[in-house]
Amino acid sequence: MFDAQNVSTPTRYGVLLGIMREYGWTWRDICESPNDLIEEIAARLTAEQHWQAERNRRDAQMNEARAALSR
């Protein structure tokens, strides 16, 4: 599903670490937040990563096509 070159392999705490990095939260902030909030943020970050990988893949294909046409 993900472009392995652009998205890291999922790990046990991967999404939580991503939330901490994205929002500047501490582990305590994560633990004290409502579970449904964490799940929503995780789903959105995962979707964002997926579509960024898709965009990168399509951009690479477009660049290859342009290069082929300019030869």
mmCIF file of C-alpha atoms in Angstrom:
data_model
loop_
_atom_site.group_PDB
_atom_site.id
_atom_site.type_symbol
_atom_site.label_atom_id
_atom_site.label_comp_id
_atom_site.label_asym_id
_atom_site.label_seq_id
_atom_site.Cartn_x
_atom_site.Cartn_y
_atom_site.Cartn_z
ATOM 1 C CA MET A 1 0.000 0.000 0.000
ATOM 2 C CA PHE A 2 2.759 2.473 0.897
ATOM 3 C CA ASP A 3 5.773 3.331 -1.178
ATOM 4 C CA ALA A 4 8.452 1.656 0.932
ATOM 5 C CA GLN A 5 11.033 4.249 -0.059
ATOM 6 C CA ASN A 6 8.928 7.103 1.292
ATOM 7 C CA VAL A 7 7.089 5.660 4.286
ATOM 8 C CA SER A 8 8.722 3.788 7.120
ATOM 9 C CA THR A 9 7.646 0.324 8.140
ATOM 10 C CA PRO A 10 4.884 0.423 10.780
ATOM 11 C CA THR A 11 6.048 -0.340 14.310
ATOM 12 C CA ARG A 12 4.370 -0.815 17.647
ATOM 13 C CA TYR A 13 4.675 2.847 18.661
ATOM 14 C CA GLY A 14 5.203 4.323 15.203
ATOM 15 C CA VAL A 15 1.934 6.243 14.971
ATOM 16 C CA LEU A 16 2.205 7.468 18.544
ATOM 17 C CA LEU A 17 5.760 8.660 17.955
ATOM 18 C CA GLY A 18 4.542 10.400 14.816
ATOM 19 C CA ILE A 19 1.852 12.190 16.821
ATOM 20 C CA MET A 20 4.412 13.246 19.413
ATOM 21 C CA ARG A 21 6.715 14.578 16.690
ATOM 22 C CA GLU A 22 3.947 16.308 14.711
ATOM 23 C CA TYR A 23 2.290 18.020 17.667
ATOM 24 C CA GLY A 24 5.237 18.361 20.037
ATOM 25 C CA TRP A 25 3.468 16.188 22.604
ATOM 26 C CA THR A 26 5.121 14.193 25.366
ATOM 27 C CA TRP A 27 4.352 10.601 26.237
ATOM 28 C CA ARG A 28 2.326 11.943 29.145
ATOM 29 C CA ASP A 29 0.249 14.065 26.741
ATOM 30 C CA ILE A 30 -0.475 10.941 24.700
ATOM 31 C CA CYS A 31 -1.468 8.932 27.770
ATOM 32 C CA GLU A 32 -3.736 11.684 29.126
ATOM 33 C CA SER A 33 -5.534 12.301 25.817
ATOM 34 C CA PRO A 34 -8.839 10.608 25.038
ATOM 35 C CA ASN A 35 -8.350 7.417 23.050
ATOM 36 C CA ASP A 36 -10.750 8.491 20.295
ATOM 37 C CA LEU A 37 -8.693 11.673 19.753
ATOM 38 C CA ILE A 38 -5.489 9.653 19.404
ATOM 39 C CA GLU A 39 -7.207 7.258 16.991
ATOM 40 C CA GLU A 40 -8.495 10.161 14.874
ATOM 41 C CA ILE A 41 -5.090 11.833 14.725
ATOM 42 C CA ALA A 42 -3.443 8.495 13.899
ATOM 43 C CA ALA A 43 -5.904 7.836 11.079
ATOM 44 C CA ARG A 44 -5.314 11.287 9.623
ATOM 45 C CA LEU A 45 -1.524 11.036 9.853
ATOM 46 C CA THR A 46 -1.605 7.580 8.249
ATOM 47 C CA ALA A 47 -3.810 8.849 5.419
ATOM 48 C CA GLU A 48 -1.542 11.848 4.926
ATOM 49 C CA GLN A 49 1.501 9.577 4.699
ATOM 50 C CA HIS A 50 -0.278 7.310 2.228
ATOM 51 C CA TRP A 51 -1.302 10.139 -0.084
ATOM 52 C CA GLN A 52 2.101 11.798 0.140
ATOM 53 C CA ALA A 53 3.663 8.508 -0.987
ATOM 54 C CA GLU A 54 1.116 8.280 -3.830
ATOM 55 C CA ARG A 55 1.868 11.855 -4.865
ATOM 56 C CA ASN A 56 5.598 11.157 -4.845
ATOM 57 C CA ARG A 57 5.073 8.023 -6.958
ATOM 58 C CA ARG A 58 2.941 9.884 -9.496
ATOM 59 C CA ASP A 59 5.399 12.777 -9.637
ATOM 60 C CA ALA A 60 8.214 10.321 -10.323
ATOM 61 C CA GLN A 61 6.183 8.701 -13.109
ATOM 62 C CA MET A 62 5.427 12.117 -14.606
ATOM 63 C CA ASN A 63 9.093 13.087 -14.502
ATOM 64 C CA GLU A 64 10.030 9.828 -16.218
ATOM 65 C CA ALA A 65 7.425 10.429 -18.920
ATOM 66 C CA ARG A 66 8.645 13.986 -19.480
ATOM 67 C CA ALA A 67 12.225 12.794 -19.693
ATOM 68 C CA ALA A 68 11.242 10.135 -22.233
ATOM 69 C CA LEU A 69 9.399 12.688 -24.366
ATOM 70 C CA SER A 70 12.273 15.164 -24.335
ATOM 71 C CA ARG A 71 14.767 12.653 -25.791
#
